[in-house]
């Protein structure tokens, strides 16, 4: 539904706090965080300052019962304990109603998440995201740890949730594998071969083991 608001979707995220300790509603708190990050305020204290500087407008627009906004301490506690999958699901429901069609999919590591950096067990957290070229919105996101999963498997999980037909997807060439074929049946795919040279799946990889339906779909027939 294209009329659904982000705030309405955020209200579906379960609140992990006890009823006695809820000074601020979770959905409204998350909405204020989104506005802060969209304004370039990404750190805990920066988000807190953004909320304080815009306190009157936020209280009025969001209908907060308290005449205060959350502090950076509250913001940190919420982000550390929040159910990431539930939040991602809420964003997917909201973004899914925006008529998205052209998506760029890529994985990026998150800063300051490296552990065991001095040995072979080095690990870090990364996100694979599906970025819509038309609207500038992230429609899908998949979190993974480099030591446990690969970007390839994470992209397959992300694509399995994209059920819309008529999508144009762009991905790195490392995703051009026959085992990924089943996840690409409902979209036209462009892979970057390097030096800015795109190619369709059918052009860039032999599809002898794929079904005729898969070959026709991937070739854009």
Protein backbone atom coordinates (compact mmCIF):
# COMPACT_ATOMS: atom_id res chain seq x y z
CA UNK A 1 0.00 0.00 0.00
CA UNK A 2 1.63 3.26 -1.16
CA UNK A 3 -0.28 5.24 1.49
CA UNK A 4 1.36 3.53 4.46
CA UNK A 5 3.61 5.87 6.46
CA UNK A 6 7.04 5.10 7.85
CA UNK A 7 5.78 5.78 11.38
CA UNK A 8 2.95 3.25 10.95
CA UNK A 9 5.46 0.61 9.82
CA UNK A 10 7.80 1.40 12.72
CA UNK A 11 4.94 0.72 15.14
CA UNK A 12 5.19 -2.94 14.12
CA UNK A 13 8.68 -3.21 15.65
CA UNK A 14 8.32 -5.01 19.03
CA UNK A 15 9.27 -2.98 22.08
CA UNK A 16 11.83 -4.85 24.21
CA UNK A 17 11.32 -2.58 27.24
CA UNK A 18 9.13 -3.25 30.26
CA UNK A 19 5.92 -1.17 30.30
CA UNK A 20 7.09 0.57 33.48
CA UNK A 21 10.26 1.84 31.81
CA UNK A 22 8.80 3.27 28.61
CA UNK A 23 9.22 7.03 28.84
CA UNK A 24 9.06 7.50 25.07
CA UNK A 25 7.15 5.39 22.52
CA UNK A 26 9.52 3.22 20.48
CA UNK A 27 8.11 4.01 17.02
CA UNK A 28 8.32 7.78 17.55
CA UNK A 29 11.84 7.42 18.97
CA UNK A 30 12.93 5.44 15.91
CA UNK A 31 11.30 7.99 13.62
CA UNK A 32 13.27 10.80 15.28
CA UNK A 33 16.46 8.76 14.83
CA UNK A 34 15.70 8.33 11.13
CA UNK A 35 15.24 12.08 10.73
CA UNK A 36 18.48 12.70 12.63
CA UNK A 37 20.48 10.33 10.43
CA UNK A 38 18.92 11.80 7.26
CA UNK A 39 20.16 15.19 8.50
CA UNK A 40 23.72 13.89 8.84
CA UNK A 41 23.64 13.28 12.61
CA UNK A 42 24.70 9.65 12.99
CA UNK A 43 26.53 9.29 16.33
CA UNK A 44 24.63 8.89 19.62
CA UNK A 45 25.42 12.39 20.89
CA UNK A 46 24.78 13.95 17.48
CA UNK A 47 21.35 12.33 17.34
CA UNK A 48 20.64 13.58 20.86
CA UNK A 49 21.64 17.13 19.90
CA UNK A 50 19.46 17.03 16.79
CA UNK A 51 16.47 16.02 18.90
CA UNK A 52 17.12 18.76 21.48
CA UNK A 53 17.57 21.47 18.83
CA UNK A 54 14.29 20.45 17.16
CA UNK A 55 12.48 19.47 20.35
CA UNK A 56 9.40 21.69 19.99
CA UNK A 57 8.72 20.64 16.39
CA UNK A 58 9.27 16.94 17.11
CA UNK A 59 6.97 16.96 20.15
CA UNK A 60 4.25 18.73 18.16
CA UNK A 61 4.50 16.70 14.93
CA UNK A 62 4.78 13.30 16.64
CA UNK A 63 2.26 14.08 19.37
CA UNK A 64 4.59 13.16 22.25
CA UNK A 65 2.95 13.33 25.68
CA UNK A 66 6.19 14.26 27.44
CA UNK A 67 7.63 17.73 26.88
CA UNK A 68 11.07 16.23 26.37
CA UNK A 69 12.92 14.14 23.80
CA UNK A 70 15.18 11.12 24.46
CA UNK A 71 18.77 11.69 25.57
CA UNK A 72 21.80 10.15 23.86
CA UNK A 73 21.89 7.54 26.66
CA UNK A 74 18.35 6.38 25.81
CA UNK A 75 19.19 6.42 22.11
CA UNK A 76 22.21 4.18 22.68
CA UNK A 77 20.22 1.71 24.79
CA UNK A 78 17.49 1.48 22.14
CA UNK A 79 19.91 0.88 19.28
CA UNK A 80 21.93 -1.72 21.18
CA UNK A 81 18.90 -3.81 22.16
CA UNK A 82 16.65 -3.27 19.15
CA UNK A 83 15.59 -6.27 17.05
CA UNK A 84 17.42 -5.54 13.79
CA UNK A 85 15.42 -8.02 11.72
CA UNK A 86 12.13 -6.54 12.90
CA UNK A 87 13.33 -3.04 12.06
CA UNK A 88 14.50 -4.16 8.61
CA UNK A 89 11.11 -5.81 8.03
CA UNK A 90 9.35 -2.53 8.89
CA UNK A 91 11.50 -0.64 6.40
CA UNK A 92 10.83 -3.28 3.75
CA UNK A 93 7.07 -2.93 4.20
CA UNK A 94 7.31 0.85 3.92
CA UNK A 95 9.71 0.88 0.96
CA UNK A 96 7.80 -1.89 -0.81
CA UNK A 97 4.83 0.42 -1.31
CA UNK A 98 6.83 3.11 -3.09
CA UNK A 99 6.76 1.53 -6.58
CA UNK A 100 10.47 0.70 -6.71
CA UNK A 101 11.83 -0.86 -9.88
CA UNK A 102 15.56 -0.15 -10.48
CA UNK A 103 17.80 -1.46 -7.69
CA UNK A 104 21.57 -1.47 -7.17
CA UNK A 105 22.75 -4.22 -4.82
CA UNK A 106 26.09 -4.05 -3.03
CA UNK A 107 27.74 -5.04 0.24
CA UNK A 108 29.69 -2.71 2.53
CA UNK A 109 31.47 -3.37 5.82
CA UNK A 110 30.49 -1.36 8.90
CA UNK A 111 33.14 0.80 10.50
CA UNK A 112 34.40 -0.12 13.98
CA UNK A 113 33.00 -3.68 13.86
CA UNK A 114 36.29 -5.56 13.29
CA UNK A 115 37.20 -8.23 15.85
CA UNK A 116 40.22 -10.57 16.02
CA UNK A 117 41.99 -8.20 13.66
CA UNK A 118 45.44 -9.65 14.32
CA UNK A 119 44.80 -13.29 13.39
CA UNK A 120 43.08 -15.56 10.87
CA UNK A 121 39.76 -15.39 12.75
CA UNK A 122 39.32 -11.76 11.75
CA UNK A 123 35.65 -10.86 11.52
CA UNK A 124 33.53 -7.80 10.79
CA UNK A 125 29.87 -6.93 10.30
CA UNK A 126 28.65 -5.94 6.83
CA UNK A 127 25.37 -5.00 5.19
CA UNK A 128 24.10 -5.89 1.75
CA UNK A 129 21.61 -3.28 0.59
CA UNK A 130 19.29 -2.81 -2.39
CA UNK A 131 19.36 0.88 -3.32
CA UNK A 132 16.60 2.31 -5.52
CA UNK A 133 17.95 4.64 -8.21
CA UNK A 134 14.63 6.44 -8.73
CA UNK A 135 13.86 7.40 -5.14
CA UNK A 136 17.20 7.18 -3.33
CA UNK A 137 15.69 4.74 -0.80
CA UNK A 138 17.07 1.46 0.55
CA UNK A 139 14.37 -1.12 -0.22
CA UNK A 140 16.09 -4.19 1.23
CA UNK A 141 18.97 -4.90 3.60
CA UNK A 142 20.66 -8.08 4.83
CA UNK A 143 23.17 -8.17 7.69
CA UNK A 144 26.00 -10.71 7.82
CA UNK A 145 29.30 -11.39 9.58
CA UNK A 146 32.25 -11.93 7.28
CA UNK A 147 33.64 -14.77 9.39
CA UNK A 148 30.40 -16.76 9.19
CA UNK A 149 28.76 -15.86 5.88
CA UNK A 150 29.68 -14.51 2.48
CA UNK A 151 28.30 -11.60 0.53
CA UNK A 152 27.12 -14.04 -2.14
CA UNK A 153 24.87 -16.01 0.23
CA UNK A 154 23.60 -12.80 1.82
CA UNK A 155 22.63 -11.38 -1.58
CA UNK A 156 20.71 -14.59 -2.33
CA UNK A 157 18.75 -14.20 0.91
CA UNK A 158 18.01 -10.58 0.06
CA UNK A 159 16.86 -11.46 -3.45
CA UNK A 160 14.58 -14.19 -2.13
CA UNK A 161 12.55 -11.43 -0.43
CA UNK A 162 12.20 -9.38 -3.61
CA UNK A 163 9.08 -10.97 -5.09
CA UNK A 164 8.24 -8.17 -7.51
CA UNK A 165 8.56 -8.75 -11.26
CA UNK A 166 9.93 -6.21 -13.71
CA UNK A 167 12.93 -5.22 -11.58
CA UNK A 168 16.22 -4.05 -13.05
CA UNK A 169 19.03 -5.13 -10.71
CA UNK A 170 22.74 -4.26 -10.88
CA UNK A 171 25.32 -6.34 -8.96
CA UNK A 172 29.07 -6.97 -8.85
CA UNK A 173 30.41 -9.71 -11.12
CA UNK A 174 31.14 -12.01 -8.15
CA UNK A 175 27.40 -12.77 -8.02
CA UNK A 176 27.42 -14.17 -11.56
CA UNK A 177 27.18 -17.84 -10.56
CA UNK A 178 24.96 -20.64 -11.80
CA UNK A 179 23.77 -21.43 -8.25
CA UNK A 180 22.29 -17.94 -8.04
CA UNK A 181 20.16 -18.48 -11.14
CA UNK A 182 16.97 -19.40 -9.27
CA UNK A 183 17.05 -16.09 -7.41
CA UNK A 184 17.20 -14.04 -10.62
CA UNK A 185 14.21 -15.43 -12.50
CA UNK A 186 11.90 -12.44 -11.99
CA UNK A 187 14.32 -9.66 -12.93
CA UNK A 188 16.68 -8.42 -15.61
CA UNK A 189 20.20 -8.45 -14.18
CA UNK A 190 23.25 -6.38 -15.09
CA UNK A 191 26.64 -7.40 -13.73
CA UNK A 192 29.67 -5.09 -13.58
CA UNK A 193 32.54 -6.90 -15.30
CA UNK A 194 34.98 -4.18 -14.28
CA UNK A 195 35.92 -0.86 -15.90
CA UNK A 196 32.25 0.05 -16.02
CA UNK A 197 31.33 -2.66 -18.53
CA UNK A 198 27.92 -4.19 -17.74
CA UNK A 199 26.75 -7.56 -18.99
CA UNK A 200 23.61 -9.60 -18.55
CA UNK A 201 23.80 -12.89 -16.69
CA UNK A 202 23.39 -14.84 -19.92
CA UNK A 203 26.23 -12.94 -21.62
CA UNK A 204 28.65 -13.15 -18.75
CA UNK A 205 28.26 -16.78 -17.69
CA UNK A 206 27.46 -20.07 -19.39
CA UNK A 207 23.92 -21.12 -18.48
CA UNK A 208 23.95 -24.65 -19.89
CA UNK A 209 22.78 -26.10 -16.57
CA UNK A 210 19.96 -23.60 -16.20
CA UNK A 211 16.47 -24.35 -17.40
CA UNK A 212 15.20 -22.95 -20.69
CA UNK A 213 12.87 -20.70 -18.74
CA UNK A 214 15.81 -19.33 -16.76
CA UNK A 215 17.87 -18.69 -19.89
CA UNK A 216 14.99 -16.88 -21.60
CA UNK A 217 14.33 -14.76 -18.52
CA UNK A 218 17.96 -13.86 -17.92
CA UNK A 219 18.46 -12.96 -21.57
CA UNK A 220 15.49 -10.60 -21.39
CA UNK A 221 13.32 -12.62 -23.82
